[in-house]
Structure formats: C-alpha cells, structure tokens
PDB file of C-alpha atoms in Angstrom:
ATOM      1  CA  UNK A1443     120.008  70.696 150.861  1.00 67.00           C
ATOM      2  CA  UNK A1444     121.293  74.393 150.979  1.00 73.00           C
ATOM      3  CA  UNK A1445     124.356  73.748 148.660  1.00 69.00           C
ATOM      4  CA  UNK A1446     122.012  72.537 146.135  1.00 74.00           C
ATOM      5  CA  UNK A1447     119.701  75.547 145.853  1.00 80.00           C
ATOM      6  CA  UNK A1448     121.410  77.915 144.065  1.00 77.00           C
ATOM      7  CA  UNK A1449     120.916  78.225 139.951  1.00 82.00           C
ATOM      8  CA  UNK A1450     118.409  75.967 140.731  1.00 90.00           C
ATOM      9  CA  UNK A1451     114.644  77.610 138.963  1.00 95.00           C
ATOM     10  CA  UNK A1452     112.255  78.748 141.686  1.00 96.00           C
ATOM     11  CA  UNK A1453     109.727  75.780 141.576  1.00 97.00           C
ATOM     12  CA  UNK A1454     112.647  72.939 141.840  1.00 96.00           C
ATOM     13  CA  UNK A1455     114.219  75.050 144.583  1.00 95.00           C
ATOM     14  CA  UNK A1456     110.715  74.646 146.073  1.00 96.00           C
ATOM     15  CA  UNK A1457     110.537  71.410 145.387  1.00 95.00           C
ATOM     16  CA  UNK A1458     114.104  70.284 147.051  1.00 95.00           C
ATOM     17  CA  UNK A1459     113.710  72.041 150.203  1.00 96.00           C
ATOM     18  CA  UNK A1460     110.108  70.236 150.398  1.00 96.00           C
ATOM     19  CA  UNK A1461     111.234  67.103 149.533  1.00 95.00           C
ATOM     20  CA  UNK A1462     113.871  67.442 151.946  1.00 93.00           C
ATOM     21  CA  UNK A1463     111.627  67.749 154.887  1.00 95.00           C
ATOM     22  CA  UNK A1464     111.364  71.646 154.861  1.00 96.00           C
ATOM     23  CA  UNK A1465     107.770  73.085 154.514  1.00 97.00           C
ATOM     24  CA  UNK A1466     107.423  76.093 152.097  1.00 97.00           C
ATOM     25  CA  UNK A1467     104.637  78.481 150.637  1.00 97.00           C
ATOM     26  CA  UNK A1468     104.955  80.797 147.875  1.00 97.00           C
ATOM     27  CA  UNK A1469     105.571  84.265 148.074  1.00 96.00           C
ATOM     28  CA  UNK A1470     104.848  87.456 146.091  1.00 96.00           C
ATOM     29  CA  UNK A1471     107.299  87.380 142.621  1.00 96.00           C
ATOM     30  CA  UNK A1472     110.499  89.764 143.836  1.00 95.00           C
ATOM     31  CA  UNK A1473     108.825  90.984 147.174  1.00 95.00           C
ATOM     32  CA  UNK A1474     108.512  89.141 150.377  1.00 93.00           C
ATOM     33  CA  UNK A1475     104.852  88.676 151.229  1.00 93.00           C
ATOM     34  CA  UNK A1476     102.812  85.283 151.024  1.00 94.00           C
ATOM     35  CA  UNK A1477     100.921  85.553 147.821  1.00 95.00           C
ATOM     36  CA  UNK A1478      98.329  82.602 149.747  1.00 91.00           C
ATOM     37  CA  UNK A1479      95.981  83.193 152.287  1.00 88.00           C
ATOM     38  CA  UNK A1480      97.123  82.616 156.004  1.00 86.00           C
ATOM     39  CA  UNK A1481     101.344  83.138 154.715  1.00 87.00           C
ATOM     40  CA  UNK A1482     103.361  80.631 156.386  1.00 91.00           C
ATOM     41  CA  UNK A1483     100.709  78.830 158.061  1.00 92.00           C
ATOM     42  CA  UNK A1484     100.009  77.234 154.757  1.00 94.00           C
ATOM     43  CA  UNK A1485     103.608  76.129 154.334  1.00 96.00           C
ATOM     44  CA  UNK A1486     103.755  72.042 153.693  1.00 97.00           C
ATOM     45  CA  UNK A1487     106.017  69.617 152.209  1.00 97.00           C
ATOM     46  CA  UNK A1488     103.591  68.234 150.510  1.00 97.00           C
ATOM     47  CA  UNK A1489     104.887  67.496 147.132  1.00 97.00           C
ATOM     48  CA  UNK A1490     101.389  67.679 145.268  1.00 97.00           C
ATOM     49  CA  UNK A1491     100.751  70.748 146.729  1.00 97.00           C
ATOM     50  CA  UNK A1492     104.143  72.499 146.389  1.00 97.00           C
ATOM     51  CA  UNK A1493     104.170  71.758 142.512  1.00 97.00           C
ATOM     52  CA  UNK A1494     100.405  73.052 142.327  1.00 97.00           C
ATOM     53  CA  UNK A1495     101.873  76.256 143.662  1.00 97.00           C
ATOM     54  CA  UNK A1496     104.487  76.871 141.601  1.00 97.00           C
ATOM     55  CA  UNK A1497     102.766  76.161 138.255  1.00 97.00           C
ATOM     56  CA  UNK A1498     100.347  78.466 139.278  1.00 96.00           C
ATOM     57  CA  UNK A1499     103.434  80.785 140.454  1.00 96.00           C
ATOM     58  CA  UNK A1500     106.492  79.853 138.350  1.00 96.00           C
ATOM     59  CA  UNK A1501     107.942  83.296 140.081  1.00 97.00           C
ATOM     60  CA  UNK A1502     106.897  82.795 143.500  1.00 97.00           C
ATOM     61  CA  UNK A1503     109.833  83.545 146.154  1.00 97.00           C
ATOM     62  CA  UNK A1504     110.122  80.798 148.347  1.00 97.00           C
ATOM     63  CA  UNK A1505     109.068  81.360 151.735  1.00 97.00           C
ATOM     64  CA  UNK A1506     109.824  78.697 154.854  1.00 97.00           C
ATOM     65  CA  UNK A1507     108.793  79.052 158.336  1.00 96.00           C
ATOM     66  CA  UNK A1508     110.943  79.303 161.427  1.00 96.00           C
ATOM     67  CA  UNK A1509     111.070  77.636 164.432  1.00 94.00           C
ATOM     68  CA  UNK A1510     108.809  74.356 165.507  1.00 92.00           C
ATOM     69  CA  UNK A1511     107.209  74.263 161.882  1.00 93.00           C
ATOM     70  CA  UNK A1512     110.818  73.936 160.252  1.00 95.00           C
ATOM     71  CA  UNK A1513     112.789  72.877 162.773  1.00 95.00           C
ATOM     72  CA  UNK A1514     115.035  75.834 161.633  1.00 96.00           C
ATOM     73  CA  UNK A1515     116.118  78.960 163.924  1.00 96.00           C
ATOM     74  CA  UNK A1516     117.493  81.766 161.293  1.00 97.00           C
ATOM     75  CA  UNK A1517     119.693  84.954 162.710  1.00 97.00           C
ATOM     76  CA  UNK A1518     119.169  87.652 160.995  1.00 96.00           C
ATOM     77  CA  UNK A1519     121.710  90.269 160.219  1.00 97.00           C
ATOM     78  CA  UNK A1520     120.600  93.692 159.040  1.00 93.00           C
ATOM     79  CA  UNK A1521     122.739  96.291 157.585  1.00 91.00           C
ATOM     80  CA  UNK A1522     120.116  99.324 157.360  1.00 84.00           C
ATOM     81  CA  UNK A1523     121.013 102.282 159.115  1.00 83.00           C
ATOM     82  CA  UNK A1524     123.551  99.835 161.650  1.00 89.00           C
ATOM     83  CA  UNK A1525     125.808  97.308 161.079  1.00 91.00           C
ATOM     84  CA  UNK A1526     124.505  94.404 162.064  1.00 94.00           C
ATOM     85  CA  UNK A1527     127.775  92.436 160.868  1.00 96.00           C
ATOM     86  CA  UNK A1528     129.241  93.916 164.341  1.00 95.00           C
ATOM     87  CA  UNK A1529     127.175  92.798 166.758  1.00 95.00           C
ATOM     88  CA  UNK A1530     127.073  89.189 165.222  1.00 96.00           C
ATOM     89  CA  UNK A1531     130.943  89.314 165.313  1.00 95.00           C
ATOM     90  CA  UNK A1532     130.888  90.092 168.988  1.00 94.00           C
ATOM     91  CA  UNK A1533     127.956  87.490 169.932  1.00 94.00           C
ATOM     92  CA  UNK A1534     130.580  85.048 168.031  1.00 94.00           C
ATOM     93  CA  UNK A1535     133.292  85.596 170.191  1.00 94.00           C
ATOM     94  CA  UNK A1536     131.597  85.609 173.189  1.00 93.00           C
ATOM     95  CA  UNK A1537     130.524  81.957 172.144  1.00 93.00           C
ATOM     96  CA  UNK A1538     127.053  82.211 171.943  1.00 93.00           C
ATOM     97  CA  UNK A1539     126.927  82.030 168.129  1.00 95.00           C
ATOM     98  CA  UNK A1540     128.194  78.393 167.082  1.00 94.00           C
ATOM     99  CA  UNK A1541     129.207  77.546 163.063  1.00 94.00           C
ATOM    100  CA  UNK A1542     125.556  77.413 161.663  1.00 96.00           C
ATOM    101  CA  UNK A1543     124.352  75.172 159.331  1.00 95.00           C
ATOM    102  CA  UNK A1544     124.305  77.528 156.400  1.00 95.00           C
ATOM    103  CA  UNK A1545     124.781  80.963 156.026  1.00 96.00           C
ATOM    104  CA  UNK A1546     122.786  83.165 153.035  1.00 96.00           C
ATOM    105  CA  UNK A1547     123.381  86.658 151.897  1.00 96.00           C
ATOM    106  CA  UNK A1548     120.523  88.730 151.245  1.00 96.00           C
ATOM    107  CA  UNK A1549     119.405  90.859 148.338  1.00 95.00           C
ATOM    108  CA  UNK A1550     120.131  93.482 150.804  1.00 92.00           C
ATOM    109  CA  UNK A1551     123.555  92.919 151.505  1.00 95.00           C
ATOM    110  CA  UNK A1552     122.548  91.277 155.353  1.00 95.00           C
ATOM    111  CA  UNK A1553     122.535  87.894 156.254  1.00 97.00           C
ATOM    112  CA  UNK A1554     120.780  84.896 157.416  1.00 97.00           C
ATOM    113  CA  UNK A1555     122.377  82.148 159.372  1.00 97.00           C
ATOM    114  CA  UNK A1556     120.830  79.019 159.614  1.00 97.00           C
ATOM    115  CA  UNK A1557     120.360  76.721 162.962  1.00 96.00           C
ATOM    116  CA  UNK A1558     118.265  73.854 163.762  1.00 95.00           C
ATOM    117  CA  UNK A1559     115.698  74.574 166.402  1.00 94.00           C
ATOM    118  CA  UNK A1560     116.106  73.069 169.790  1.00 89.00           C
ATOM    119  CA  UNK A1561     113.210  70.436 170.114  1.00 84.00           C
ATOM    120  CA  UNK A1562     112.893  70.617 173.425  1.00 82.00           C
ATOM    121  CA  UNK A1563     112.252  74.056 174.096  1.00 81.00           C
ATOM    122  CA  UNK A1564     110.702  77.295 171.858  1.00 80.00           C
ATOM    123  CA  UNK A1565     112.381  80.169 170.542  1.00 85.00           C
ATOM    124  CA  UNK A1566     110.605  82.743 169.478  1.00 87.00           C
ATOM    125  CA  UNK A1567     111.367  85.417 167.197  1.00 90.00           C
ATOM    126  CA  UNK A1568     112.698  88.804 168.459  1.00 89.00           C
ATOM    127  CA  UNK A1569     114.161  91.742 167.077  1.00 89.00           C
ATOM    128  CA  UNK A1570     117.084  93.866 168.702  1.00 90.00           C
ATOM    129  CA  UNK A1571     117.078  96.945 166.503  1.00 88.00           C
ATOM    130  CA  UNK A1572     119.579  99.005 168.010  1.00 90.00           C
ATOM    131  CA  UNK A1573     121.986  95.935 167.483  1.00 93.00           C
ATOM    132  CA  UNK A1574     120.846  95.020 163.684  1.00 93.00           C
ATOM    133  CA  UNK A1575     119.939  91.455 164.711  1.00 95.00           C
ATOM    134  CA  UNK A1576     116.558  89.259 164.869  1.00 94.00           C
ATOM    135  CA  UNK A1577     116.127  85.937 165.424  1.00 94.00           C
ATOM    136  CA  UNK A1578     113.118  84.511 163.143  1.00 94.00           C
ATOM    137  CA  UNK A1579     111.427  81.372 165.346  1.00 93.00           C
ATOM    138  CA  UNK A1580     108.635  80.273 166.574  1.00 91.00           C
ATOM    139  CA  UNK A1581     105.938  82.452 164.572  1.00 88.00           C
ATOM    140  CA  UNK A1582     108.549  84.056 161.917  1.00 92.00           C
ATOM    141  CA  UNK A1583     109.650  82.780 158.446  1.00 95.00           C
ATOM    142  CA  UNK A1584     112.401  83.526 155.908  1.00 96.00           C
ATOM    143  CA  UNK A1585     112.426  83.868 152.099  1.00 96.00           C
ATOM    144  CA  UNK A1586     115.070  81.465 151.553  1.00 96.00           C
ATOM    145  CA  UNK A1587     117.360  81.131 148.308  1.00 95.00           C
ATOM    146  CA  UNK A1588     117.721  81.334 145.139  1.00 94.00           C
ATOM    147  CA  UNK A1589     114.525  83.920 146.136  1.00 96.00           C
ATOM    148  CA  UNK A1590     114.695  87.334 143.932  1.00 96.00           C
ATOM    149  CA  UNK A1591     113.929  90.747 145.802  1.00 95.00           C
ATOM    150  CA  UNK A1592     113.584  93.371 143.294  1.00 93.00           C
ATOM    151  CA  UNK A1593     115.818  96.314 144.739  1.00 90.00           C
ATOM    152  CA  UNK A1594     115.925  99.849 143.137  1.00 87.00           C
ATOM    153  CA  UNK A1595     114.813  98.597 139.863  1.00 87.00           C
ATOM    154  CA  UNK A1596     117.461  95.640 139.793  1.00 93.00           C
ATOM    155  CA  UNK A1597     116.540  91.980 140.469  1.00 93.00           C
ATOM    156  CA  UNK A1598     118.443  90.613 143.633  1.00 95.00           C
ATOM    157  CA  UNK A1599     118.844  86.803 144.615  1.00 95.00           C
ATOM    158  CA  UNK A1600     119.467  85.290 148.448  1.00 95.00           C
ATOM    159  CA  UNK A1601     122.877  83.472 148.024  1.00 94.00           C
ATOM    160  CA  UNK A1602     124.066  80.266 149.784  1.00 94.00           C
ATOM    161  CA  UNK A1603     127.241  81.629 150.995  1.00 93.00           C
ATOM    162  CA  UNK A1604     128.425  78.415 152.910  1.00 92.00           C
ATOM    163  CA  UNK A1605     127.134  75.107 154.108  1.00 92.00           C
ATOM    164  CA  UNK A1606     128.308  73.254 157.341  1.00 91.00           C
ATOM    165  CA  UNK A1607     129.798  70.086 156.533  1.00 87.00           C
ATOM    166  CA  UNK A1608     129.353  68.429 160.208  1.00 87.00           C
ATOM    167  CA  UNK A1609     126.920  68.228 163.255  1.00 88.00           C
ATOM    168  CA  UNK A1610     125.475  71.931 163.678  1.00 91.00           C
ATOM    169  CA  UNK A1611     124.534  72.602 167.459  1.00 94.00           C
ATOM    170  CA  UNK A1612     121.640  75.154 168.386  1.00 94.00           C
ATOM    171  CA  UNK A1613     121.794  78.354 168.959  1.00 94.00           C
ATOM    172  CA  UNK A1614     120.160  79.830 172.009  1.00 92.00           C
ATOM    173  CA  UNK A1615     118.144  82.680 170.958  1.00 91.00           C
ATOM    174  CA  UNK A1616     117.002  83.698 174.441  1.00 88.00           C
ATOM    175  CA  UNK A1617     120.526  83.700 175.718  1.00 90.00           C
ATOM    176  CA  UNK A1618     122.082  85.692 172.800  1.00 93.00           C
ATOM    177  CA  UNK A1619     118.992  88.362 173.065  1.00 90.00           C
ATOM    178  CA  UNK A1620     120.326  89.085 176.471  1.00 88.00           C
ATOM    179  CA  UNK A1621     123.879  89.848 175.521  1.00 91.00           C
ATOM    180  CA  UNK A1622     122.392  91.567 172.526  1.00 91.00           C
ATOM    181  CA  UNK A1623     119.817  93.752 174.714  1.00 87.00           C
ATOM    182  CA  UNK A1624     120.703  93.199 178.413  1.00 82.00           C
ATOM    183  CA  UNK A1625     117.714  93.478 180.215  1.00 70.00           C
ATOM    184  CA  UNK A1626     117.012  96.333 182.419  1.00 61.00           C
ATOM    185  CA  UNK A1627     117.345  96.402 186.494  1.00 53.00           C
ATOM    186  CA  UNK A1628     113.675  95.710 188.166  1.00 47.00           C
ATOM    187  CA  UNK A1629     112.036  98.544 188.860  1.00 49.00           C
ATOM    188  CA  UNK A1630     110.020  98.746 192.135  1.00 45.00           C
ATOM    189  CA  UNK A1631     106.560  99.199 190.562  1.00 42.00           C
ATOM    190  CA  UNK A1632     103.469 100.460 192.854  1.00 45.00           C
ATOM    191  CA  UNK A1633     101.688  97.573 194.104  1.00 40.00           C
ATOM    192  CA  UNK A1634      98.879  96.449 191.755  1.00 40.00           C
ATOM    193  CA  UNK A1635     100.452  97.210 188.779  1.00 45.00           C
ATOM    194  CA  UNK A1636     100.564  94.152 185.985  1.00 46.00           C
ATOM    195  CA  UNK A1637     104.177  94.413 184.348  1.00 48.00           C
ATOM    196  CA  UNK A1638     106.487  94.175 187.019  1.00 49.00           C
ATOM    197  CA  UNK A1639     109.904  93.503 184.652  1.00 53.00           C
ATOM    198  CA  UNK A1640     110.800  92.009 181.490  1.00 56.00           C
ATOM    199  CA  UNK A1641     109.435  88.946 181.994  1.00 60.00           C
ATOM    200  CA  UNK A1642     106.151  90.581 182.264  1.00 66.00           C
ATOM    201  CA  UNK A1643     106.808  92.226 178.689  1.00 70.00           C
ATOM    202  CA  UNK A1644     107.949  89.030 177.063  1.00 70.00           C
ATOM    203  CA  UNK A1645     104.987  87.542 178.462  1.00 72.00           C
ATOM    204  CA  UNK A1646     102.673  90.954 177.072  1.00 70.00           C
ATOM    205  CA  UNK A1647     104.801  90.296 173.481  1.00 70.00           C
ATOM    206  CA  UNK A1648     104.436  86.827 173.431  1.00 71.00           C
ATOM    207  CA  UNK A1649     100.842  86.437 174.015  1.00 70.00           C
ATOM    208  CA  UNK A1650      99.631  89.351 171.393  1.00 67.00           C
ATOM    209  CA  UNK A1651     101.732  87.421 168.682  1.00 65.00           C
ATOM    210  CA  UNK A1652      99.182  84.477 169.479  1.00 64.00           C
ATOM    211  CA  UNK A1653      96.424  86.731 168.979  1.00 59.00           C
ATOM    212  CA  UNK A1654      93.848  86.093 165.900  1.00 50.00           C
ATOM    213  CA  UNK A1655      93.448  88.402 162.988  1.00 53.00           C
ATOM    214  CA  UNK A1656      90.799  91.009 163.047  1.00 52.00           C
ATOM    215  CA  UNK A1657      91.166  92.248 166.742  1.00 62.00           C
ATOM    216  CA  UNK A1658      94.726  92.350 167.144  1.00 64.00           C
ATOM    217  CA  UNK A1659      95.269  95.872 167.231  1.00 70.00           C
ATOM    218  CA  UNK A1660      92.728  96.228 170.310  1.00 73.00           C
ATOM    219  CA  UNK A1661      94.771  93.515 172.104  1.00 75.00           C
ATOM    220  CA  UNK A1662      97.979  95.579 170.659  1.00 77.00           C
ATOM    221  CA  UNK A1663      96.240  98.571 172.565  1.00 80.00           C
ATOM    222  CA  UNK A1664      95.492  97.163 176.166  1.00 79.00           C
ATOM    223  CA  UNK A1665      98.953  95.144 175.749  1.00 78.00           C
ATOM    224  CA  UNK A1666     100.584  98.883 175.180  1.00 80.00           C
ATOM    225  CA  UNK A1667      98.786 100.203 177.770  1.00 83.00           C
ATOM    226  CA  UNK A1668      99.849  97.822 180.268  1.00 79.00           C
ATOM    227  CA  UNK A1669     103.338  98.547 179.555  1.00 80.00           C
ATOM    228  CA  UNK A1670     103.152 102.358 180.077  1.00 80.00           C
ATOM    229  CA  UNK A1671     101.366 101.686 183.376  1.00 79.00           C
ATOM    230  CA  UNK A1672     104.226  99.788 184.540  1.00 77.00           C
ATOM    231  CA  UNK A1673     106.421 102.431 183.400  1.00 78.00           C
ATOM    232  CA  UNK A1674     108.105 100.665 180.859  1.00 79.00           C
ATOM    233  CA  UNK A1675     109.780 102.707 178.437  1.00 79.00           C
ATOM    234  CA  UNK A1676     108.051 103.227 175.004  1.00 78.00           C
ATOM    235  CA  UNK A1677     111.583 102.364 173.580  1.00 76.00           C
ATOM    236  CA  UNK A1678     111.594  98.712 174.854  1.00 75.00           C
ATOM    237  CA  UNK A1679     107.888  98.244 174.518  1.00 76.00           C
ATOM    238  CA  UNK A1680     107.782  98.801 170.799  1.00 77.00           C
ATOM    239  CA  UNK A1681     111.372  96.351 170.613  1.00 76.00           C
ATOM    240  CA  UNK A1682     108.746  93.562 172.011  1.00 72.00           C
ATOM    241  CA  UNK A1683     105.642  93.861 170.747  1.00 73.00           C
ATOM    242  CA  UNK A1684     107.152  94.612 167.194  1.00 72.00           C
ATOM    243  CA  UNK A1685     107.267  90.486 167.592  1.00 65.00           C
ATOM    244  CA  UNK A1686     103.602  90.638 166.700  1.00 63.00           C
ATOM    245  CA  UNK A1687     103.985  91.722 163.313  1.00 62.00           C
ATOM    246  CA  UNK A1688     102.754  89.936 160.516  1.00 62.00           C
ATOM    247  CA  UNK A1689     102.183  90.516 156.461  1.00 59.00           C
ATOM    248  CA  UNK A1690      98.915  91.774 157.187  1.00 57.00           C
ATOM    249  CA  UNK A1691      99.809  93.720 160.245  1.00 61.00           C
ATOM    250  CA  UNK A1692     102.632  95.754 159.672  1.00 66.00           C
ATOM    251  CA  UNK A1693     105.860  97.265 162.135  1.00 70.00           C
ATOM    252  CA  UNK A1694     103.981 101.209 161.052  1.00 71.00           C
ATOM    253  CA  UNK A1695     100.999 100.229 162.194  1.00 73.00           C
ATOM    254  CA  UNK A1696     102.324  98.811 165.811  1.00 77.00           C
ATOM    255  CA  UNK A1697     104.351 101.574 166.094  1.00 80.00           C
ATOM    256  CA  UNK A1698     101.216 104.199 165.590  1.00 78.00           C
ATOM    257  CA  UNK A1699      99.398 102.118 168.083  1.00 80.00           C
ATOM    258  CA  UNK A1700     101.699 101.815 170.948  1.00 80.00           C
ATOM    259  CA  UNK A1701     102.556 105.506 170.900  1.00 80.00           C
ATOM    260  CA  UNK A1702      98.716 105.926 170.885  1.00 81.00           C
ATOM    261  CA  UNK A1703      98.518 104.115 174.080  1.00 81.00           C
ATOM    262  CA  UNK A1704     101.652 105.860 175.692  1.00 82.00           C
ATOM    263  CA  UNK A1705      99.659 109.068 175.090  1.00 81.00           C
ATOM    264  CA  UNK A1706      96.219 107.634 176.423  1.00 78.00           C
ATOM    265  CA  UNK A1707      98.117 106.857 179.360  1.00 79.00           C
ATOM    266  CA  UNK A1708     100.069 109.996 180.067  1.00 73.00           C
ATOM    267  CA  UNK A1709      96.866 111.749 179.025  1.00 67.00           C
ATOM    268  CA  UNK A1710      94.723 109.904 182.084  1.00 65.00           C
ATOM    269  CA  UNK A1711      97.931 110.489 184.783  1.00 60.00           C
ATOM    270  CA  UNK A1712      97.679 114.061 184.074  1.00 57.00           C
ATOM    271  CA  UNK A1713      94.248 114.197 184.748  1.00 62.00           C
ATOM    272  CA  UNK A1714      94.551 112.139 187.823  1.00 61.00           C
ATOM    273  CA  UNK A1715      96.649 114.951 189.153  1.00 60.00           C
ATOM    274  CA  UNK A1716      94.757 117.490 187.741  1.00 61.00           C
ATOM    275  CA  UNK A1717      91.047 116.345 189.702  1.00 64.00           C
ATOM    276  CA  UNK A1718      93.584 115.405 192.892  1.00 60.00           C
ATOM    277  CA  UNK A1719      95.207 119.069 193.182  1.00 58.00           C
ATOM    278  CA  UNK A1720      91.537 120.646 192.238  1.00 61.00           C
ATOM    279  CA  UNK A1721      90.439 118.247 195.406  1.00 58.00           C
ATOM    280  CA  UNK A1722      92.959 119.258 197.702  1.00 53.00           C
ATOM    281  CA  UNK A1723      91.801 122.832 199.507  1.00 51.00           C
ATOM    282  CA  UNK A1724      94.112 125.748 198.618  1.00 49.00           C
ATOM    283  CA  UNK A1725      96.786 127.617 201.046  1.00 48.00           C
ATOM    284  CA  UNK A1726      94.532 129.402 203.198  1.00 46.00           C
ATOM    285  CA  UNK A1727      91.232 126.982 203.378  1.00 43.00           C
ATOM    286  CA  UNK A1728      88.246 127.301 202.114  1.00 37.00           C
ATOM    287  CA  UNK A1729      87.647 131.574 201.918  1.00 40.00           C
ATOM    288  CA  UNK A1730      90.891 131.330 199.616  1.00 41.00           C
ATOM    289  CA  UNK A1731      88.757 129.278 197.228  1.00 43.00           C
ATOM    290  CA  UNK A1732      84.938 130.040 197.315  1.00 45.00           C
ATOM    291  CA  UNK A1733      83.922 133.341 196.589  1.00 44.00           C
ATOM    292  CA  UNK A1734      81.052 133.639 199.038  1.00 45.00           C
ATOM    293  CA  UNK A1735      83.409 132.718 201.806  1.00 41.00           C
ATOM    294  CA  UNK A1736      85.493 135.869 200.877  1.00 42.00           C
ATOM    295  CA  UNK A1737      82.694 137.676 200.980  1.00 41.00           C
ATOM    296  CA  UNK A1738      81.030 136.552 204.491  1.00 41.00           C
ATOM    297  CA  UNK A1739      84.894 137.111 205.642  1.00 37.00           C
ATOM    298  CA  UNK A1740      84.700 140.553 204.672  1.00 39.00           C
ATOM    299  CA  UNK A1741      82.097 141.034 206.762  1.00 39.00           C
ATOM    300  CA  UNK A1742      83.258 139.121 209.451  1.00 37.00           C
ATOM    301  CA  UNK A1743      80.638 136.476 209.007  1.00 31.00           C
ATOM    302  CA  UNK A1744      83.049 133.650 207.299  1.00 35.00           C
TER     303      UNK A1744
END
C-alpha cells in the first residue's frame, strides 16, 4: 500500500491506506495536529467516513495511529540537535532492527520505519532523546505520506523511500529501548517508598498516558512526585512520562510540571531537616538554647 502513496492527492492517499485496512483521521493542512475532536481516537477505515473528511478537508495531512489500532509499530528517527541516523545504524547491527516494511523520510530530514505490531503483546510508545529515536505504539500515531509539513515558509512532503518486498518480522520496541537507554542499576530505596526501579517508572509512565483529559496534569503531578521520592533522577523521569503527551497536552507543559514537583519535593526534604535539627537540643543542652536557662545558670539556679 506504501509504494502506492506517493503523487497520489491527499484524500485518495486517505482513501488507499483506509481501504487497505489502515485507520486514518485528518490532520491540520501542513502541521501535524488532528483537526477532529479526540485526534487519533477517531481514526477508522470507514470509507464513508474517510471521504466525508476529506471533502470537508481536501488539505488534511493524513494521520494513522500506532500500535494495536493499526497494527503498525513506526521507529522514529530524529535529526534535531542529534543524529538519530547513528543510533538506528548501531541498533541495526546489533540485530535488533530487522528490514521494515517501509521506510519514509520526513519533511524534516528524519525518518520513519515501518513494522507490524506484534499481536500478542503491546508496545508502547517511548522516546530516547539523548539517542534521537522513539518508537510510536500503543497510544502514538504518525502523519504518514504524501502528508505536507510546511517548514520555514516551504511546503515539505513525507516520502516513501522503500517498500519491503517479503515477510516483515516485528520489531521489539521494549528490547531495542534497552540497548538504546540501558536501564539504570537498582537503587536500594528506604523502605516504604513507591518507585523502587524502572519498572516502577514504566509502570508511573504508562498509567498517566491512560489518564483522561481534564485532570491529567494533577495525575502528571503526584506521578512526578513519586519519582523524586524514590530518587529517580529528573533526567529519566521527564524521558518517561514525556510518553503522556498528547496534541492537547504538550512535551512544555510536562516538562514545567515535573520540574514543579522535583522542587515541591526538595522543598518538603529541606524542611524535614530543617524542623528535625530545630528538634534536636543544641551542643551544650538546654541553657545553650533557652534564654531563661542562661539566665537561672548565671545565678546558679539552672
């Protein structure tokens, strides 16, 4: 179906990739947000539907979602401010990167590579910044080709670049995450403490990306919170719950939030050991301290 997208017009692309099995929704003309309510929760392959959208939209981007909802798994290559290129290269060799089903340059020079999703397990989507690689899954989506993304004043398409011509196998996200981001030793954490390692964060990440809209940035809060009471560095807390983001809740306003709650916490430790040192009697007991008692010592009365 990929090899047949490009030069096709917007609302035929649309209408391939649905007919084809692959559920789309249209997105903002030359920008990548839904232009419907809900985004890629609306995405169908219903025909009717898909040619309502783009009549109404001729110049709708085409957006498809990733993971369980496509049965696509897209790696993402980024190329701003690291080369992403690199990293994917490496992953390759080390065999944990198999020939994908089709491969698409973006407007920004990156690219996407295209996998089908493993039915019998979930992969959701994660983003390894320092290495200029995300996987888009289970609660992501893609703009997919012949998509325009209007780039310092010039208009941009996503390119089919190559199609497999055989049996594509799987990639596996969670493994390649690992060798993209090896996770940290355990740390001995003080008994009673919730996040005791990275599964505990995954868990943290993956259960605020379920979260509704309207109270996700309290749940963003006590999920932050939780991290930097475990002691988990603000670094690899923002790399997770960064999976949370959606178009209406953005990577700025995550990032705000969590560093809010790193400084709630550290704000609260410091008192604790504030009201514990003001607790603890001074060098020299109590006449050391209290005023009277100086005084009654003085006159040999303390």
């Amino acid at each position: 179906m990929f090899d047949w997208l490009d030069g096709l017009p917007l609302p035929d692309a649309a209408h391939v990739l649905a007919r084809s099995g692959v559920p789309v929704f249209p997105c903002v003309p030359g920008e990548k947000a839904p232009i419907v309510a809900s985004g890629f929760q609306r995405a169908t392959t219903d025909l009717r539907r898909v040619q309502g959208w783009w009549r109404w939209q001729p110049d709708a981007n085409i957006g498809i979602p990733t993971g369980s909802a496509s049965g696509l798994v897209v790696i993402d290559v980024d190329v701003h401010g690291v080369d992403g290129y690199a990293a994917y290269a490496r992953a390759a060799r080390a065999g944990l990167i198999p020939a994908p089903l089709a491969t698409v340059t973006t407007p920004s020079g990156g690219q996407h590579a295209y996998f089908p999703a493993d039915p019998a397990r979930g992969q959701r989507s994660w983003a390894v910044g320092k290495a200029g690689v995300d996987c888009r899954g289970d609660g992501g989506y893609v703009i997919a080709p012949p998509s325009v993304v209007r780039l310092d004043g010039a208009r941009i398409p996503y390119r089919v670049e190559q199609v497999a011509v055989g049996a594509v196998e799987p990639v596996d996200a969670v493994r390649l995450r690992d060798f993209l981001d090896p996770p940290p030793p355990r740390r001995p954490v003080r008994e009673g403490r919730l996040v005791k390692g990275r599964e505990d964060v995954d868990r943290l990440a993956a259960w605020l990306s379920r979260q509704v809209k309207g109270d996700r940035n309290y749940r963003l809060f006590w999920a932050a919170c939780r991290l930097a009471e475990g002691n988990v560095p603000v670094a690899d807390a923002l790399d997770a719950l960064a999976r949370a983001k959606q178009p209406d809740f953005g990577e700025r306003e995550i990032t705000r939030t969590v560093y809010s709650a790193y400084r709630s916490v550290g704000a609260r430790a410091v008192r604790r050991e504030r009201s514990a040192a003001s607790a603890s009697p001074p060098a020299g007991g109590l006449a050391r301290r209290d005023p009277a008692a100086r005084a009654g010592a003085a006159r040999g009365l303390g």
